[in-house]
């Protein structure tokens, strides 16, 4: 990859799990009643036709991983599990009461934190409690994130019995030096054990998360990690760029110095070598940072044009409505976003008052809805078009001027009413999306908000 392109496009930019991105939400025009109204509207439009998605945030971790930018509560006190499960179910019951009829759940994901921090019994109570107030869609996909060091065979078997068929394990990197720097020491044997157990039990999609750009990480580390990964043959892979955002409150990214991180060309080389090895081993790029074997549902969704992206990441099935449960979770009604309070005590207090624990959000404008579609298309299909009714917006000529430079750099091809990301442009898809991000263009950040795009 050309030195000039890395220097040119390696700028801070969003990962676009939503549009507008969270820092650009119009919180002043958001309130509780507007969120409830958007929920009801979306539920009425989509529940019987496609069902809804549920994201449940389980925030507890026994130790701090210093690469992590997620919201978590570090504790070894497992007595916190039971009241938290009860609170999440109370929140779910409040949503069900608001919606008025039984939701049909098409997708359910347990994220964290560390979902496998919780006991098998508490996870069983959680899932049974969810479905005591909901119907399971005939094609319901249930997934969870497992920590290789504490996911037991009992966890895997019980969750499988409850309907889970997809699990992802955080690997990051197998180098001991890197693992110590990020405070995430987990031997290859631990990952192999849970991967083989999950496959033996019958999970149809096993994923591994790998990160490039970690402190002290070198080319040989990435090669070794992918070679070890190949021996386990997970069905899908997330090959992420490490997001260095130490300014975020509560972030644990202080276990190493800035100079310990690979930069620019060095970091990009880690990606290029990793991507080449993944391709050689049968993994196909299906979206930003994501790869899958041809037999995996995520690859099939990409091939069929049905791939979707939301706050849970990439999904093989789209639902218009996604409800986020648990502290700091974000819900998406398509017409609006709402985030729960981040403080556990505030979360419990609001639920005691029979109130949804949301504290901020954004109601999408007509313009937002159009831009959102374009960014989703680029993230999920590597192309977008403004040919159909309701997809054109008046700033398109201005966007095209900006994209012309990207075309000259070989990142995209431009057609009469559409653009397509080239193979060379895929690593820069965040930059391409930024050309469509009208809110970002109208008001440049005054402080650090986003990680670097390359």
Short mmCIF file of C-alpha atoms in Angstrom, two decimals:
data_model
loop_
_atom_site.label_atom_id
_atom_site.label_comp_id
_atom_site.label_asym_id
_atom_site.label_seq_id
_atom_site.Cartn_x
_atom_site.Cartn_y
_atom_site.Cartn_z
CA UNK A 1 0.00 0.00 0.00
CA UNK A 2 1.31 3.40 -0.94
CA UNK A 3 2.98 5.40 1.81
CA UNK A 4 1.14 8.55 0.69
CA UNK A 5 -2.31 6.93 1.02
CA UNK A 6 -1.67 5.84 4.59
CA UNK A 7 -0.46 9.31 5.56
CA UNK A 8 -3.33 10.93 3.68
CA UNK A 9 -6.22 8.87 5.03
CA UNK A 10 -5.02 7.93 8.51
CA UNK A 11 -7.23 10.43 10.31
CA UNK A 12 -9.62 10.10 13.26
CA UNK A 13 -12.96 8.71 12.10
CA UNK A 14 -16.08 6.87 13.33
CA UNK A 15 -16.59 3.09 13.06
CA UNK A 16 -20.22 3.77 12.04
CA UNK A 17 -22.11 1.34 14.24
CA UNK A 18 -24.76 4.04 13.89
CA UNK A 19 -25.57 7.15 11.92
CA UNK A 20 -25.56 9.73 13.31
CA UNK A 21 -22.62 8.62 15.42
CA UNK A 22 -23.06 8.97 19.20
CA UNK A 23 -21.03 12.23 19.57
CA UNK A 24 -23.36 13.84 17.00
CA UNK A 25 -26.65 12.86 18.57
CA UNK A 26 -29.01 15.79 19.08
CA UNK A 27 -29.60 15.20 22.78
CA UNK A 28 -31.39 18.52 23.26
CA UNK A 29 -34.33 17.41 21.09
CA UNK A 30 -34.51 13.93 22.62
CA UNK A 31 -36.79 12.94 25.47
CA UNK A 32 -38.29 9.83 27.02
CA UNK A 33 -41.70 10.19 25.33
CA UNK A 34 -40.15 10.59 21.86
CA UNK A 35 -38.14 7.40 22.38
CA UNK A 36 -41.24 5.48 23.47
CA UNK A 37 -43.20 6.81 20.48
CA UNK A 38 -40.44 5.72 18.06
CA UNK A 39 -40.39 2.27 19.71
CA UNK A 40 -44.12 1.80 19.29
CA UNK A 41 -44.04 2.94 15.68
CA UNK A 42 -41.18 0.62 14.74
CA UNK A 43 -42.66 -2.33 16.65
CA UNK A 44 -46.03 -1.92 14.90
CA UNK A 45 -44.32 -1.81 11.51
CA UNK A 46 -41.96 -4.75 11.95
CA UNK A 47 -42.73 -7.18 14.77
CA UNK A 48 -45.01 -9.55 12.86
CA UNK A 49 -43.11 -9.27 9.57
CA UNK A 50 -39.51 -9.68 10.77
CA UNK A 51 -39.36 -9.71 14.57
CA UNK A 52 -37.02 -7.70 16.80
CA UNK A 53 -33.43 -7.96 18.05
CA UNK A 54 -32.27 -7.92 21.65
CA UNK A 55 -28.82 -6.90 22.84
CA UNK A 56 -28.17 -7.65 26.52
CA UNK A 57 -25.12 -6.04 28.09
CA UNK A 58 -23.50 -8.06 30.88
CA UNK A 59 -20.84 -5.65 32.15
CA UNK A 60 -18.81 -7.53 34.76
CA UNK A 61 -15.18 -8.57 34.23
CA UNK A 62 -12.79 -10.04 36.79
CA UNK A 63 -9.82 -8.08 35.41
CA UNK A 64 -9.18 -5.06 33.18
CA UNK A 65 -8.00 -5.70 29.62
CA UNK A 66 -6.04 -2.58 28.71
CA UNK A 67 -6.98 -2.73 25.00
CA UNK A 68 -10.71 -2.50 25.77
CA UNK A 69 -12.83 0.58 25.14
CA UNK A 70 -16.14 -1.00 26.22
CA UNK A 71 -18.16 -0.14 29.30
CA UNK A 72 -17.44 -2.61 32.12
CA UNK A 73 -17.39 -3.07 35.89
CA UNK A 74 -14.25 -4.76 37.22
CA UNK A 75 -15.03 -7.06 40.16
CA UNK A 76 -14.53 -10.54 41.52
CA UNK A 77 -17.73 -10.29 43.55
CA UNK A 78 -20.12 -12.77 41.96
CA UNK A 79 -22.91 -11.90 44.37
CA UNK A 80 -23.59 -8.99 41.95
CA UNK A 81 -24.90 -11.42 39.34
CA UNK A 82 -28.33 -12.16 40.80
CA UNK A 83 -29.54 -8.56 41.32
CA UNK A 84 -28.26 -7.60 37.89
CA UNK A 85 -30.19 -10.42 36.16
CA UNK A 86 -33.34 -9.41 38.04
CA UNK A 87 -32.85 -5.78 36.96
CA UNK A 88 -32.39 -6.68 33.27
CA UNK A 89 -35.58 -8.76 33.37
CA UNK A 90 -37.42 -5.87 35.03
CA UNK A 91 -36.26 -3.60 32.21
CA UNK A 92 -37.44 -6.14 29.62
CA UNK A 93 -40.85 -6.39 31.30
CA UNK A 94 -41.17 -2.59 31.13
CA UNK A 95 -40.45 -2.68 27.40
CA UNK A 96 -42.99 -5.48 26.86
CA UNK A 97 -45.60 -3.48 28.76
CA UNK A 98 -44.94 -0.42 26.58
CA UNK A 99 -45.10 -2.44 23.35
CA UNK A 100 -48.43 -3.95 24.35
CA UNK A 101 -48.14 -7.33 22.69
CA UNK A 102 -45.65 -10.19 22.71
CA UNK A 103 -42.43 -9.34 20.86
CA UNK A 104 -41.14 -11.91 18.38
CA UNK A 105 -37.41 -12.19 19.02
CA UNK A 106 -35.41 -12.93 15.88
CA UNK A 107 -31.95 -12.16 17.23
CA UNK A 108 -30.53 -12.18 20.74
CA UNK A 109 -26.94 -11.41 21.68
CA UNK A 110 -25.19 -11.44 25.06
CA UNK A 111 -22.32 -8.95 25.06
CA UNK A 112 -20.02 -7.52 27.66
CA UNK A 113 -18.03 -7.13 29.74
CA UNK A 114 -17.78 -10.88 30.11
CA UNK A 115 -21.07 -12.79 29.71
CA UNK A 116 -19.37 -15.96 30.95
CA UNK A 117 -18.59 -14.13 34.22
CA UNK A 118 -22.16 -15.17 35.07
CA UNK A 119 -23.04 -18.60 36.40
CA UNK A 120 -24.83 -21.11 34.20
CA UNK A 121 -27.89 -20.88 36.47
CA UNK A 122 -28.10 -17.09 36.20
CA UNK A 123 -27.74 -17.16 32.42
CA UNK A 124 -30.49 -19.78 32.25
CA UNK A 125 -32.75 -17.63 34.44
CA UNK A 126 -32.04 -14.64 32.18
CA UNK A 127 -32.94 -16.41 28.93
CA UNK A 128 -36.00 -18.15 30.37
CA UNK A 129 -37.12 -14.81 31.81
CA UNK A 130 -36.78 -13.13 28.39
CA UNK A 131 -38.85 -15.75 26.60
CA UNK A 132 -41.53 -15.90 29.28
CA UNK A 133 -42.62 -12.55 27.81
CA UNK A 134 -41.73 -13.12 24.15
CA UNK A 135 -42.08 -15.52 21.25
CA UNK A 136 -39.01 -17.04 19.67
CA UNK A 137 -38.90 -16.48 15.90
CA UNK A 138 -38.66 -19.67 13.82
CA UNK A 139 -35.27 -18.45 12.54
CA UNK A 140 -34.10 -16.91 15.81
CA UNK A 141 -30.31 -16.54 16.00
CA UNK A 142 -28.86 -16.47 19.51
CA UNK A 143 -25.22 -15.68 20.20
CA UNK A 144 -22.87 -14.79 23.03
CA UNK A 145 -19.32 -13.64 23.68
CA UNK A 146 -17.20 -16.07 25.68
CA UNK A 147 -13.90 -15.54 27.47
CA UNK A 148 -11.65 -18.54 26.70
CA UNK A 149 -10.31 -18.53 30.28
CA UNK A 150 -13.66 -18.87 32.04
CA UNK A 151 -16.09 -20.37 29.51
CA UNK A 152 -16.83 -23.87 30.78
CA UNK A 153 -18.28 -26.84 28.95
CA UNK A 154 -21.30 -26.41 31.21
CA UNK A 155 -21.73 -22.83 29.91
CA UNK A 156 -21.53 -24.03 26.32
CA UNK A 157 -23.91 -26.96 26.82
CA UNK A 158 -26.55 -25.05 28.77
CA UNK A 159 -26.61 -22.10 26.36
CA UNK A 160 -26.81 -24.54 23.44
CA UNK A 161 -29.78 -26.23 25.11
CA UNK A 162 -31.41 -22.82 25.46
CA UNK A 163 -31.09 -22.19 21.70
CA UNK A 164 -27.68 -20.56 21.23
CA UNK A 165 -25.89 -21.68 18.07
CA UNK A 166 -23.25 -18.96 17.71
CA UNK A 167 -20.38 -18.06 20.01
CA UNK A 168 -17.40 -15.71 19.62
CA UNK A 169 -14.19 -15.88 21.62
CA UNK A 170 -11.83 -12.96 22.18
CA UNK A 171 -8.34 -14.03 21.10
CA UNK A 172 -6.61 -10.70 20.30
CA UNK A 173 -3.07 -12.13 19.86
CA UNK A 174 -1.18 -15.25 21.03
CA UNK A 175 2.12 -13.47 21.79
CA UNK A 176 2.77 -13.61 25.55
CA UNK A 177 4.52 -10.23 25.43
CA UNK A 178 1.48 -8.64 23.79
CA UNK A 179 -0.91 -10.44 26.12
CA UNK A 180 0.94 -9.17 29.19
CA UNK A 181 0.88 -5.60 27.83
CA UNK A 182 -2.89 -5.71 27.39
CA UNK A 183 -3.44 -7.69 30.62
CA UNK A 184 -5.13 -10.54 28.74
CA UNK A 185 -3.02 -13.66 29.24
CA UNK A 186 -4.78 -16.69 27.75
CA UNK A 187 -2.84 -19.66 26.34
CA UNK A 188 -3.66 -21.09 22.93
CA UNK A 189 -4.72 -24.29 24.72
CA UNK A 190 -7.59 -22.44 26.40
CA UNK A 191 -8.90 -21.12 23.09
CA UNK A 192 -8.50 -24.53 21.42
CA UNK A 193 -10.34 -26.24 24.26
CA UNK A 194 -13.46 -24.05 24.15
CA UNK A 195 -13.46 -23.99 20.32
CA UNK A 196 -13.39 -27.78 20.08
CA UNK A 197 -15.97 -28.14 22.85
CA UNK A 198 -18.35 -25.71 21.11
CA UNK A 199 -17.98 -27.58 17.82
CA UNK A 200 -18.50 -30.94 19.52
CA UNK A 201 -21.65 -29.72 21.25
CA UNK A 202 -23.09 -28.54 17.92
CA UNK A 203 -22.56 -24.78 17.56
CA UNK A 204 -22.94 -23.93 13.88
CA UNK A 205 -20.91 -20.69 13.94
CA UNK A 206 -17.80 -20.17 16.04
CA UNK A 207 -16.02 -16.83 15.80
CA UNK A 208 -12.65 -15.53 16.95
CA UNK A 209 -11.74 -11.87 17.46
CA UNK A 210 -8.17 -10.88 16.50
CA UNK A 211 -6.68 -7.40 16.83
CA UNK A 212 -3.81 -5.80 14.90
CA UNK A 213 -1.92 -2.72 16.05
CA UNK A 214 -1.54 -3.84 19.68
CA UNK A 215 1.44 -2.76 21.79
CA UNK A 216 4.71 -4.59 20.98
CA UNK A 217 2.93 -6.52 18.18
CA UNK A 218 5.16 -7.49 15.25
CA UNK A 219 4.60 -9.21 11.90
CA UNK A 220 5.65 -12.59 13.28
CA UNK A 221 3.05 -12.26 16.04
CA UNK A 222 0.24 -11.72 13.52
CA UNK A 223 1.49 -14.59 11.36
CA UNK A 224 1.70 -16.91 14.38
CA UNK A 225 -1.77 -15.90 15.60
CA UNK A 226 -3.37 -16.53 12.21
CA UNK A 227 -1.52 -19.83 11.77
CA UNK A 228 -2.82 -20.98 15.14
CA UNK A 229 -6.27 -19.71 14.23
CA UNK A 230 -6.15 -21.71 10.98
CA UNK A 231 -5.56 -24.90 12.98
CA UNK A 232 -8.85 -24.28 14.85
CA UNK A 233 -10.76 -23.14 11.73
CA UNK A 234 -13.38 -20.83 13.27
CA UNK A 235 -16.30 -20.11 10.94
CA UNK A 236 -15.89 -16.34 11.10
CA UNK A 237 -13.26 -13.85 12.20
CA UNK A 238 -13.17 -10.25 13.28
CA UNK A 239 -9.74 -8.81 12.40
CA UNK A 240 -9.92 -5.43 14.11
CA UNK A 241 -7.68 -2.43 14.13
CA UNK A 242 -6.83 -1.60 17.74
CA UNK A 243 -8.65 1.61 18.64
CA UNK A 244 -6.38 3.73 20.82
CA UNK A 245 -8.76 6.02 22.70
CA UNK A 246 -7.16 6.54 26.14
CA UNK A 247 -9.07 9.81 26.64
CA UNK A 248 -12.39 7.98 27.17
CA UNK A 249 -13.43 8.07 30.83
CA UNK A 250 -13.03 4.71 32.55
CA UNK A 251 -10.92 3.35 29.72
CA UNK A 252 -8.20 0.92 30.75
CA UNK A 253 -5.80 1.80 27.92
CA UNK A 254 -2.97 2.84 30.22
CA UNK A 255 -0.96 -0.37 30.52
CA UNK A 256 1.59 0.72 27.92
CA UNK A 257 3.06 3.81 26.32
CA UNK A 258 2.09 5.38 23.02
CA UNK A 259 5.54 4.60 21.61
CA UNK A 260 4.90 0.86 22.23
CA UNK A 261 2.23 0.88 19.51
CA UNK A 262 2.96 0.06 15.84
CA UNK A 263 2.24 3.14 13.70
CA UNK A 264 1.14 4.02 10.17
CA UNK A 265 3.01 1.82 7.65
CA UNK A 266 4.04 -0.67 10.32
CA UNK A 267 0.46 -1.09 11.53
CA UNK A 268 -0.88 -1.25 8.00
CA UNK A 269 1.65 -3.95 7.15
CA UNK A 270 0.26 -6.05 10.02
CA UNK A 271 -3.18 -5.73 8.43
CA UNK A 272 -2.05 -6.46 4.88
CA UNK A 273 -0.10 -9.56 5.89
CA UNK A 274 -2.95 -10.75 8.08
CA UNK A 275 -5.53 -10.19 5.37
CA UNK A 276 -3.39 -12.06 2.80
CA UNK A 277 -3.07 -15.03 5.16
CA UNK A 278 -6.80 -15.05 5.89
CA UNK A 279 -7.58 -15.02 2.19
CA UNK A 280 -5.09 -17.85 1.60
CA UNK A 281 -6.83 -19.87 4.31
CA UNK A 282 -10.31 -19.51 2.81
CA UNK A 283 -11.64 -16.49 4.73
CA UNK A 284 -13.54 -13.94 2.64
CA UNK A 285 -13.87 -10.27 3.55
CA UNK A 286 -17.57 -9.59 4.07
CA UNK A 287 -17.50 -6.15 5.71
CA UNK A 288 -15.21 -3.79 7.53
CA UNK A 289 -12.82 -5.91 9.66
CA UNK A 290 -14.89 -9.06 9.20
CA UNK A 291 -14.10 -12.33 7.43
CA UNK A 292 -15.97 -15.62 7.08
CA UNK A 293 -15.74 -19.06 5.52
CA UNK A 294 -18.15 -19.64 2.63
CA UNK A 295 -20.28 -22.00 4.71
CA UNK A 296 -20.97 -19.39 7.41
CA UNK A 297 -24.29 -17.52 7.51
CA UNK A 298 -22.50 -14.16 7.55
CA UNK A 299 -20.81 -14.90 4.21
CA UNK A 300 -24.11 -16.08 2.72
CA UNK A 301 -25.83 -12.89 3.91
CA UNK A 302 -23.08 -10.80 2.29
CA UNK A 303 -23.43 -12.72 -0.99
CA UNK A 304 -27.22 -12.31 -0.96
CA UNK A 305 -27.05 -8.59 -0.09
CA UNK A 306 -28.76 -9.14 3.28
CA UNK A 307 -25.87 -8.29 5.58
CA UNK A 308 -26.83 -5.79 8.28
CA UNK A 309 -24.83 -3.71 10.77
CA UNK A 310 -25.92 -2.25 14.09
CA UNK A 311 -24.60 -1.76 17.62
CA UNK A 312 -24.10 -5.53 17.90
CA UNK A 313 -21.80 -5.50 14.84
CA UNK A 314 -22.53 -7.38 11.61
CA UNK A 315 -25.60 -9.59 11.47
CA UNK A 316 -26.93 -12.09 8.94
CA UNK A 317 -30.51 -10.93 9.52
CA UNK A 318 -31.89 -7.41 9.63
CA UNK A 319 -34.50 -6.27 12.11
CA UNK A 320 -35.84 -2.74 12.14
CA UNK A 321 -36.08 -2.64 15.93
CA UNK A 322 -33.24 -3.50 18.31
CA UNK A 323 -33.79 -3.14 22.04
CA UNK A 324 -30.74 -2.76 24.27
CA UNK A 325 -31.03 -4.09 27.81
CA UNK A 326 -28.61 -3.56 30.68
CA UNK A 327 -26.37 -0.76 31.88
CA UNK A 328 -24.95 1.44 29.03
CA UNK A 329 -26.82 -0.53 26.30
CA UNK A 330 -28.01 1.31 23.20
CA UNK A 331 -31.35 0.65 21.57
CA UNK A 332 -32.22 1.37 17.93
CA UNK A 333 -35.81 1.82 16.75
CA UNK A 334 -34.56 2.82 13.26
CA UNK A 335 -36.21 6.19 13.84
CA UNK A 336 -34.27 6.86 17.03
CA UNK A 337 -31.45 5.77 19.33
CA UNK A 338 -31.43 5.66 23.12
CA UNK A 339 -28.63 4.80 25.53
CA UNK A 340 -29.06 3.52 29.06
CA UNK A 341 -27.34 5.11 32.04
CA UNK A 342 -23.76 3.92 32.54
CA UNK A 343 -23.75 3.87 36.33
CA UNK A 344 -25.03 0.62 37.85
CA UNK A 345 -26.62 2.33 40.86
CA UNK A 346 -28.51 4.80 38.62
CA UNK A 347 -29.67 1.88 36.47
CA UNK A 348 -31.15 0.11 39.50
CA UNK A 349 -32.78 3.28 40.82
CA UNK A 350 -34.61 4.13 37.59
CA UNK A 351 -35.93 0.58 37.31
CA UNK A 352 -37.20 0.79 40.90
CA UNK A 353 -39.21 3.79 39.73
CA UNK A 354 -40.62 1.68 36.83
CA UNK A 355 -38.89 3.89 34.31
CA UNK A 356 -36.79 2.83 31.32
CA UNK A 357 -33.18 3.66 32.32
CA UNK A 358 -32.35 5.75 29.24
CA UNK A 359 -30.42 8.98 29.73
CA UNK A 360 -29.67 10.26 26.22
CA UNK A 361 -30.55 9.60 22.62
CA UNK A 362 -31.31 10.96 19.17
CA UNK A 363 -34.42 11.08 17.00
CA UNK A 364 -33.42 10.77 13.33
CA UNK A 365 -34.43 13.46 10.85
CA UNK A 366 -35.48 12.65 7.27
CA UNK A 367 -31.97 13.55 6.15
CA UNK A 368 -30.44 11.28 8.81
CA UNK A 369 -32.49 8.34 7.51
CA UNK A 370 -31.21 8.83 3.96
CA UNK A 371 -27.56 9.18 5.00
CA UNK A 372 -27.94 6.18 7.31
CA UNK A 373 -28.95 3.99 4.37
CA UNK A 374 -25.92 5.05 2.33
CA UNK A 375 -23.50 4.38 5.18
CA UNK A 376 -25.10 1.00 5.87
CA UNK A 377 -24.78 0.12 2.17
CA UNK A 378 -21.09 1.01 2.15
CA UNK A 379 -20.42 -0.90 5.37
CA UNK A 380 -22.40 -4.00 4.35
CA UNK A 381 -22.14 -4.10 0.54
CA UNK A 382 -19.14 -1.89 -0.29
CA UNK A 383 -21.35 0.13 -2.64
CA UNK A 384 -24.29 2.53 -2.60
CA UNK A 385 -26.67 4.17 -5.06
CA UNK A 386 -28.94 7.23 -5.11
CA UNK A 387 -30.98 6.11 -8.10
CA UNK A 388 -34.11 5.05 -6.23
CA UNK A 389 -36.65 7.44 -4.77
CA UNK A 390 -35.75 8.60 -1.27
CA UNK A 391 -32.01 8.00 -1.64
CA UNK A 392 -30.92 11.31 -3.21
CA UNK A 393 -29.95 14.30 -1.03
CA UNK A 394 -29.02 17.80 -2.16
CA UNK A 395 -25.36 17.59 -1.04
CA UNK A 396 -24.65 14.70 -3.45
CA UNK A 397 -22.69 16.97 -5.89
CA UNK A 398 -20.50 18.17 -3.00
CA UNK A 399 -19.96 14.56 -1.86
CA UNK A 400 -19.00 13.60 -5.40
CA UNK A 401 -16.31 16.28 -5.48
CA UNK A 402 -14.78 14.83 -2.33
CA UNK A 403 -15.08 11.29 -3.67
CA UNK A 404 -13.38 12.26 -6.96
CA UNK A 405 -10.07 12.42 -5.11
CA UNK A 406 -10.69 8.95 -3.68
CA UNK A 407 -11.42 7.73 -7.20
CA UNK A 408 -8.06 9.13 -8.36
CA UNK A 409 -6.42 7.23 -5.49
CA UNK A 410 -8.07 4.00 -6.65
CA UNK A 411 -10.32 3.59 -3.60
CA UNK A 412 -13.68 3.70 -5.41
CA UNK A 413 -15.24 3.58 -8.84
CA UNK A 414 -17.86 6.24 -9.61
CA UNK A 415 -20.84 5.61 -11.86
CA UNK A 416 -23.72 7.85 -12.91
CA UNK A 417 -25.81 7.38 -9.75
CA UNK A 418 -23.68 5.11 -7.61
CA UNK A 419 -20.23 4.33 -6.25
CA UNK A 420 -18.46 1.06 -5.53
CA UNK A 421 -15.54 0.45 -3.16
CA UNK A 422 -12.59 -1.21 -4.89
CA UNK A 423 -10.48 -3.96 -3.35
CA UNK A 424 -7.80 -1.34 -2.62
CA UNK A 425 -10.43 0.89 -1.03
CA UNK A 426 -11.83 -1.65 1.49
CA UNK A 427 -9.30 -0.76 4.22
CA UNK A 428 -10.45 2.88 3.83
CA UNK A 429 -14.22 2.27 3.98
CA UNK A 430 -14.50 4.43 7.12
CA UNK A 431 -12.96 7.34 5.18
CA UNK A 432 -15.39 6.78 2.29
CA UNK A 433 -18.34 6.82 4.71
CA UNK A 434 -17.03 10.08 6.15
CA UNK A 435 -17.64 11.73 2.77
CA UNK A 436 -21.37 11.06 3.30
CA UNK A 437 -21.38 12.06 6.98
CA UNK A 438 -23.06 15.46 6.76
CA UNK A 439 -23.13 16.03 10.50
CA UNK A 440 -19.39 15.45 10.81
CA UNK A 441 -18.68 17.74 7.85
CA UNK A 442 -20.85 20.55 9.21
CA UNK A 443 -19.20 20.51 12.61
CA UNK A 444 -15.64 19.21 12.92
CA UNK A 445 -14.80 17.77 16.36
CA UNK A 446 -13.29 20.27 18.79
CA UNK A 447 -11.59 17.50 20.80
CA UNK A 448 -10.52 13.88 20.38
CA UNK A 449 -13.56 11.70 19.65
CA UNK A 450 -12.55 8.88 17.31
CA UNK A 451 -9.72 6.42 16.77
CA UNK A 452 -7.55 6.63 13.64
CA UNK A 453 -9.09 5.01 10.55
CA UNK A 454 -5.95 3.15 9.43
#
